[in-house]
mmCIF file of C-alpha atoms and ligand atoms in Angstrom:
data_model
loop_
_atom_site.group_PDB
_atom_site.id
_atom_site.type_symbol
_atom_site.label_atom_id
_atom_site.label_comp_id
_atom_site.label_asym_id
_atom_site.label_seq_id
_atom_site.Cartn_x
_atom_site.Cartn_y
_atom_site.Cartn_z
ATOM 1 C CA MET A 1 104.601 104.597 108.399
ATOM 2 C CA SER A 2 102.434 102.881 105.718
ATOM 3 C CA PHE A 3 99.095 101.431 105.904
ATOM 4 C CA HIS A 4 99.087 97.588 106.243
ATOM 5 C CA ALA A 5 96.004 95.408 105.742
ATOM 6 C CA THR A 6 95.730 91.843 106.690
ATOM 7 C CA ILE A 7 92.690 90.029 105.227
ATOM 8 C CA LEU A 8 91.317 86.740 106.571
ATOM 9 C CA THR A 9 89.341 85.033 103.945
ATOM 10 C CA LEU A 10 88.396 81.738 102.163
ATOM 11 C CA TYR A 11 89.126 83.566 98.900
ATOM 12 C CA PRO A 12 92.577 85.132 98.968
ATOM 13 C CA GLU A 13 92.593 85.263 95.110
ATOM 14 C CA MET A 14 89.977 87.997 95.262
ATOM 15 C CA PHE A 15 92.701 90.438 96.622
ATOM 16 C CA PRO A 16 94.042 92.930 95.741
ATOM 17 C CA GLY A 17 91.541 92.678 92.848
ATOM 18 C CA MET A 18 90.441 96.132 91.863
ATOM 19 C CA LEU A 19 92.832 97.601 94.266
ATOM 20 C CA ASP A 20 95.647 96.710 91.893
ATOM 21 C CA PHE A 21 94.305 99.422 89.403
ATOM 22 C CA SER A 22 94.488 103.179 89.083
ATOM 23 C CA LEU A 23 95.615 105.235 92.063
ATOM 24 C CA ALA A 24 95.412 102.370 94.582
ATOM 25 C CA GLY A 25 97.558 100.100 92.375
ATOM 26 C CA LYS A 26 100.262 102.833 91.919
ATOM 27 C CA ALA A 27 100.183 103.678 95.580
ATOM 28 C CA ARG A 28 100.759 99.961 96.358
ATOM 29 C CA GLU A 29 103.759 99.834 94.031
ATOM 30 C CA ALA A 30 105.077 102.996 95.723
ATOM 31 C CA GLY A 31 104.795 101.260 99.107
ATOM 32 C CA ARG A 32 102.223 103.599 100.535
ATOM 33 C CA TRP A 33 100.073 100.656 101.532
ATOM 34 C CA SER A 34 100.477 96.915 101.617
ATOM 35 C CA LEU A 35 98.197 93.905 101.936
ATOM 36 C CA ASP A 36 98.530 90.311 102.902
ATOM 37 C CA THR A 37 95.889 87.597 102.803
ATOM 38 C CA VAL A 38 95.407 84.664 105.114
ATOM 39 C CA GLN A 39 93.683 81.572 103.941
ATOM 40 C CA VAL A 40 91.394 80.642 106.888
ATOM 41 C CA ARG A 41 91.195 77.081 105.696
ATOM 42 C CA ASP A 42 94.876 76.544 106.531
ATOM 43 C CA PHE A 43 93.822 76.613 110.163
ATOM 44 C CA ALA A 44 91.314 73.809 109.893
ATOM 45 C CA SER A 45 92.299 70.485 111.493
ATOM 46 C CA ASP A 46 90.501 67.890 109.311
ATOM 47 C CA LYS A 47 91.526 66.550 105.929
ATOM 48 C CA HIS A 48 88.536 68.334 104.228
ATOM 49 C CA ARG A 49 89.798 71.668 105.769
ATOM 50 C CA THR A 50 86.346 72.362 107.131
ATOM 51 C CA VAL A 51 85.810 75.910 108.685
ATOM 52 C CA ASP A 52 82.093 75.909 109.140
ATOM 53 C CA ASP A 53 79.362 73.802 110.835
ATOM 54 C CA THR A 54 75.590 73.783 111.070
ATOM 55 C CA PRO A 55 73.985 76.526 113.279
ATOM 56 C CA ALA A 56 73.165 75.707 116.885
ATOM 57 C CA GLY A 57 69.400 75.666 117.369
ATOM 58 C CA GLY A 58 68.914 74.529 113.766
ATOM 59 C CA GLY A 59 68.076 76.551 110.605
ATOM 60 C CA ALA A 60 69.391 77.067 107.116
ATOM 61 C CA GLY A 61 73.073 77.453 106.088
ATOM 62 C CA MET A 62 76.356 77.183 107.893
ATOM 63 C CA VAL A 63 78.192 79.150 110.522
ATOM 64 C CA MET A 64 82.079 79.852 110.604
ATOM 65 C CA ARG A 65 83.608 78.240 113.551
ATOM 66 C CA ALA A 66 85.084 80.385 116.405
ATOM 67 C CA ASP A 67 87.894 78.079 117.298
ATOM 68 C CA ILE A 68 89.322 78.029 113.797
ATOM 69 C CA LEU A 69 88.828 81.715 113.138
ATOM 70 C CA SER A 70 90.433 82.579 116.400
ATOM 71 C CA GLN A 71 93.575 80.581 115.586
ATOM 72 C CA ALA A 72 93.731 82.302 112.275
ATOM 73 C CA LEU A 73 93.342 85.769 113.925
ATOM 74 C CA ASP A 74 95.892 85.141 116.701
ATOM 75 C CA ALA A 75 98.436 83.831 114.243
ATOM 76 C CA VAL A 76 98.445 87.039 112.197
ATOM 77 C CA ALA A 77 97.355 89.673 114.762
ATOM 78 C CA PRO A 78 98.737 88.896 118.213
ATOM 79 C CA PRO A 79 97.309 90.948 120.984
ATOM 80 C CA GLU A 80 99.992 93.676 120.758
ATOM 81 C CA ASP A 81 99.313 94.344 117.094
ATOM 82 C CA PRO A 82 97.895 97.970 117.258
ATOM 83 C CA ARG A 83 95.635 97.615 114.169
ATOM 84 C CA PRO A 84 91.866 97.582 114.597
ATOM 85 C CA ARG A 85 90.262 94.113 114.059
ATOM 86 C CA LEU A 86 87.249 94.451 111.741
ATOM 87 C CA LEU A 87 84.588 91.980 110.854
ATOM 88 C CA MET A 88 82.657 92.819 107.716
ATOM 89 C CA SER A 89 79.082 92.288 108.737
ATOM 90 C CA PRO A 90 75.582 93.541 107.675
ATOM 91 C CA ARG A 91 74.858 93.892 111.423
ATOM 92 C CA GLY A 92 77.807 96.282 111.918
ATOM 93 C CA ARG A 93 77.837 99.984 112.321
ATOM 94 C CA PRO A 94 77.413 101.457 108.731
ATOM 95 C CA LEU A 95 80.750 102.664 107.387
ATOM 96 C CA THR A 96 81.059 106.385 107.206
ATOM 97 C CA GLN A 97 83.686 108.767 105.677
ATOM 98 C CA LYS A 98 84.576 109.700 109.335
ATOM 99 C CA ARG A 99 85.512 106.145 110.172
ATOM 100 C CA VAL A 100 87.289 105.739 106.856
ATOM 101 C CA ARG A 101 89.460 108.910 107.668
ATOM 102 C CA ALA A 102 90.221 107.510 111.107
ATOM 103 C CA LEU A 103 91.314 104.203 109.667
ATOM 104 C CA ALA A 104 93.466 106.031 107.033
ATOM 105 C CA ASP A 105 95.151 107.930 109.885
ATOM 106 C CA GLY A 106 96.123 104.645 111.586
ATOM 107 C CA PRO A 107 98.579 101.768 111.065
ATOM 108 C CA GLY A 108 96.276 99.555 109.058
ATOM 109 C CA ALA A 109 93.512 97.014 109.639
ATOM 110 C CA VAL A 110 92.978 93.313 110.202
ATOM 111 C CA ILE A 111 89.911 92.395 108.285
ATOM 112 C CA LEU A 112 87.854 89.179 108.637
ATOM 113 C CA CYS A 113 85.524 88.448 105.731
ATOM 114 C CA GLY A 114 82.602 86.277 106.567
ATOM 115 C CA ARG A 115 80.852 83.699 104.333
ATOM 116 C CA PHE A 116 77.764 81.523 104.695
ATOM 117 C CA GLU A 117 75.443 82.649 107.523
ATOM 118 C CA GLY A 118 78.245 84.563 109.172
ATOM 119 C CA VAL A 119 80.622 83.724 112.182
ATOM 120 C CA ASP A 120 80.048 82.333 115.661
ATOM 121 C CA GLN A 121 79.098 85.208 118.038
ATOM 122 C CA ARG A 122 81.655 84.013 120.590
ATOM 123 C CA LEU A 123 84.439 84.897 118.278
ATOM 124 C CA ILE A 124 83.171 88.413 117.798
ATOM 125 C CA GLU A 125 83.005 88.871 121.633
ATOM 126 C CA ALA A 126 86.179 87.015 122.613
ATOM 127 C CA ARG A 127 88.335 89.062 120.108
ATOM 128 C CA ALA A 128 86.415 92.284 120.398
ATOM 129 C CA LEU A 129 85.863 92.544 116.696
ATOM 130 C CA GLU A 130 84.383 95.821 115.379
ATOM 131 C CA GLU A 131 81.529 94.872 113.026
ATOM 132 C CA VAL A 132 81.409 97.116 109.915
ATOM 133 C CA SER A 133 78.576 97.215 107.394
ATOM 134 C CA ILE A 134 78.889 98.803 103.972
ATOM 135 C CA GLY A 135 75.052 99.217 103.580
ATOM 136 C CA ASP A 136 71.671 97.681 104.231
ATOM 137 C CA TYR A 137 71.807 94.758 101.792
ATOM 138 C CA ILE A 138 73.257 91.304 102.021
ATOM 139 C CA LEU A 139 76.371 90.358 100.086
ATOM 140 C CA SER A 140 77.396 86.634 99.694
ATOM 141 C CA GLY A 141 80.635 87.328 101.442
ATOM 142 C CA GLY A 142 82.770 89.884 103.180
ATOM 143 C CA GLU A 143 85.336 90.159 100.447
ATOM 144 C CA PRO A 144 83.672 92.742 98.248
ATOM 145 C CA ALA A 145 82.822 94.742 101.515
ATOM 146 C CA ALA A 146 86.596 94.620 102.442
ATOM 147 C CA LEU A 147 87.581 95.810 99.041
ATOM 148 C CA VAL A 148 85.073 98.782 99.289
ATOM 149 C CA LEU A 149 86.452 99.734 102.693
ATOM 150 C CA LEU A 150 90.029 99.570 101.655
ATOM 151 C CA ASP A 151 89.403 101.471 98.410
ATOM 152 C CA ALA A 152 87.829 104.380 100.517
ATOM 153 C CA VAL A 153 90.766 104.241 102.924
ATOM 154 C CA ILE A 154 93.564 104.090 100.368
ATOM 155 C CA ARG A 155 92.524 107.138 98.414
ATOM 156 C CA LEU A 156 93.001 109.152 101.595
ATOM 157 C CA LEU A 157 96.504 107.956 102.386
ATOM 158 C CA PRO A 158 99.208 110.659 102.073
ATOM 159 C CA GLY A 159 100.420 110.962 98.570
ATOM 160 C CA VAL A 160 97.866 108.757 96.910
ATOM 161 C CA MET A 161 95.516 111.335 95.432
ATOM 162 C CA GLY A 162 97.401 113.644 92.925
ATOM 163 C CA ASN A 163 95.345 116.655 93.872
ATOM 164 C CA GLN A 164 95.417 116.753 97.709
ATOM 165 C CA HIS A 165 92.560 119.309 97.600
ATOM 166 C CA SER A 166 89.896 116.976 96.181
ATOM 167 C CA GLY A 167 89.884 114.848 99.242
ATOM 168 C CA THR A 168 88.311 117.579 101.348
ATOM 169 C CA GLU A 169 85.661 118.947 98.962
ATOM 170 C CA GLU A 170 84.017 115.462 98.417
ATOM 171 C CA SER A 171 80.476 114.446 99.355
ATOM 172 C CA PHE A 172 80.208 113.833 103.127
ATOM 173 C CA GLU A 173 83.480 115.528 104.046
ATOM 174 C CA GLY A 174 81.623 118.832 105.037
ATOM 175 C CA GLY A 175 78.464 116.867 106.083
ATOM 176 C CA LEU A 176 76.862 117.714 102.621
ATOM 177 C CA LEU A 177 76.505 115.808 99.296
ATOM 178 C CA GLU A 178 78.651 117.382 96.634
ATOM 179 C CA HIS A 179 77.347 120.073 94.171
ATOM 180 C CA PRO A 180 76.848 119.063 90.514
ATOM 181 C CA GLN A 181 79.798 118.969 88.291
ATOM 182 C CA TYR A 182 80.109 120.143 84.579
ATOM 183 C CA THR A 183 82.796 120.120 81.999
ATOM 184 C CA ARG A 184 83.039 120.852 78.254
ATOM 185 C CA PRO A 185 81.273 120.944 75.887
ATOM 186 C CA GLN A 186 79.555 124.127 76.858
ATOM 187 C CA LEU A 187 76.392 122.913 75.200
ATOM 188 C CA PHE A 188 75.185 119.330 75.418
ATOM 189 C CA GLU A 189 71.820 118.491 73.664
ATOM 190 C CA GLU A 190 70.713 122.110 74.232
ATOM 191 C CA ARG A 191 71.735 122.051 77.907
ATOM 192 C CA ALA A 192 74.149 124.802 78.822
ATOM 193 C CA ILE A 193 76.622 124.785 81.729
ATOM 194 C CA PRO A 194 75.206 127.100 84.482
ATOM 195 C CA GLU A 195 76.287 130.615 83.604
ATOM 196 C CA VAL A 196 77.772 131.317 87.070
ATOM 197 C CA LEU A 197 80.403 128.564 86.557
ATOM 198 C CA LEU A 198 81.771 130.439 83.409
ATOM 199 C CA SER A 199 81.790 133.763 85.226
ATOM 200 C CA GLY A 200 85.321 133.489 86.676
ATOM 201 C CA ASN A 201 83.923 135.026 89.913
ATOM 202 C CA HIS A 202 85.272 132.608 92.569
ATOM 203 C CA ALA A 203 83.156 134.007 95.360
ATOM 204 C CA ARG A 204 79.932 133.670 93.349
ATOM 205 C CA ILE A 205 80.983 130.190 92.227
ATOM 206 C CA ALA A 206 81.638 129.029 95.792
ATOM 207 C CA ALA A 207 78.311 130.460 96.901
ATOM 208 C CA TRP A 208 76.369 128.728 94.072
ATOM 209 C CA ARG A 209 78.150 125.404 94.841
ATOM 210 C CA ARG A 210 77.336 125.590 98.512
ATOM 211 C CA ALA A 211 73.672 126.453 97.791
ATOM 212 C CA GLU A 212 73.370 123.497 95.278
ATOM 213 C CA ALA A 213 75.057 121.135 97.822
ATOM 214 C CA GLU A 214 72.564 122.194 100.536
ATOM 215 C CA LYS A 215 69.605 121.845 98.196
ATOM 216 C CA LEU A 216 70.720 118.328 97.069
ATOM 217 C CA THR A 217 71.273 117.174 100.577
ATOM 218 C CA ARG A 218 67.973 118.498 101.837
ATOM 219 C CA GLU A 219 66.023 116.812 99.142
ATOM 220 C CA ARG A 220 67.894 113.444 98.927
ATOM 221 C CA ARG A 221 69.263 112.879 102.459
ATOM 222 C CA PRO A 222 67.092 114.194 105.215
ATOM 223 C CA ASP A 223 69.227 112.274 107.703
ATOM 224 C CA LEU A 224 72.519 114.085 106.613
ATOM 225 C CA TRP A 225 70.678 117.334 106.409
ATOM 226 C CA ALA A 226 69.368 117.079 109.881
ATOM 227 C CA ALA A 227 72.776 116.378 111.300
ATOM 228 C CA TYR A 228 74.341 119.217 109.241
ATOM 229 C CA ALA A 229 71.687 121.717 110.473
ATOM 230 C CA ILE A 230 72.433 120.717 114.144
ATOM 231 C CA GLU A 231 76.140 121.163 113.585
ATOM 232 C CA LYS A 232 75.752 124.437 111.830
ATOM 233 C CA ASN A 233 73.592 125.918 114.496
ATOM 234 C CA GLY A 234 75.628 124.593 117.311
ATOM 235 C CA LYS A 235 78.598 126.630 116.051
HETATM 236 N N1 LIG B 1 73.147 85.749 107.795
HETATM 237 C C1 LIG B 1 73.829 87.096 107.824
HETATM 238 C C2 LIG B 1 74.341 87.429 106.520
HETATM 239 C C3 LIG B 1 75.557 86.619 106.063
HETATM 240 S S1 LIG B 1 76.167 87.132 104.469
HETATM 241 C C4 LIG B 1 72.799 88.106 108.403
HETATM 242 O O1 LIG B 1 71.552 87.941 107.936
HETATM 243 O O2 LIG B 1 73.330 89.058 108.931
HETATM 244 C C5 LIG B 1 77.777 86.426 104.563
HETATM 245 C C6 LIG B 1 78.883 87.382 104.822
HETATM 246 O O3 LIG B 1 78.882 88.495 103.870
HETATM 247 C C7 LIG B 1 78.786 88.076 106.160
HETATM 248 O O4 LIG B 1 79.367 87.297 107.222
HETATM 249 C C8 LIG B 1 79.701 89.401 106.019
HETATM 250 O O5 LIG B 1 81.084 89.049 106.102
HETATM 251 C C9 LIG B 1 79.433 89.661 104.520
HETATM 252 N N2 LIG B 1 78.420 90.734 104.274
HETATM 253 C C10 LIG B 1 77.173 90.589 103.798
HETATM 254 N N3 LIG B 1 76.579 91.662 103.734
HETATM 255 C C11 LIG B 1 77.377 92.688 104.171
HETATM 256 C C12 LIG B 1 77.366 94.033 104.337
HETATM 257 N N4 LIG B 1 76.200 94.746 104.020
HETATM 258 N N5 LIG B 1 78.338 94.739 104.800
HETATM 259 C C13 LIG B 1 79.448 94.059 105.228
HETATM 260 N N6 LIG B 1 79.601 92.763 105.064
HETATM 261 C C14 LIG B 1 78.600 92.051 104.521
#
């Protein structure tokens, strides 16, 4: 089974975009994942192919219409389609590595990209869309957010990363940020690689890396650190 993404957007040309490069691009050629895009405008009924209208209650901007979006969604993802239906949205639950891993273990995703001020609330409720945010800032559209989400998912698909190992030692996977990394040259502007990393002593190296990861997480991400401490003490 390979991962299949369907993207509903006003800008299908933005896909696969960056996902056509590097590991993701090779994996797509190898058939490990696939993608199709749907132009939401194709479901508009007027000759201007309008998909948005002014917000009820007044205010700036435009809102994407529930009737047009639902027709587009239902055409490409009928109720029996097992894939989760996501709406990229700054009001959504922040995307985590845990959610990314769960998506990568599933059949794919149907992803709606918002534009303007967003989409009519009734569509979100009527189609039980899962709102997903990629961070506390506002993008001009859901397309870059969808690309970010897919990039994170695709690298976890079976056979995509050459070194299967690296997927499990990354930041967040163990609840911690990753330890610092070094490579040659041994001396860079009078800065040496930490001696322990050149020792060849794997136990010492592992202990050093863990200590550095814990220190970094404590200093930079008190939120992750608190969750990690609870998890550790609970075991
Ligand atoms: N008026 C909305 C923002 C609309 S931005 C609000 O204040 O909540 C337009 C579209 O960009 C959204 O519909 C969404 O699809 C996308 N978008 C913007 N920021 C995003 C984020 N942080 N994460 C995911 N999608 C985002």
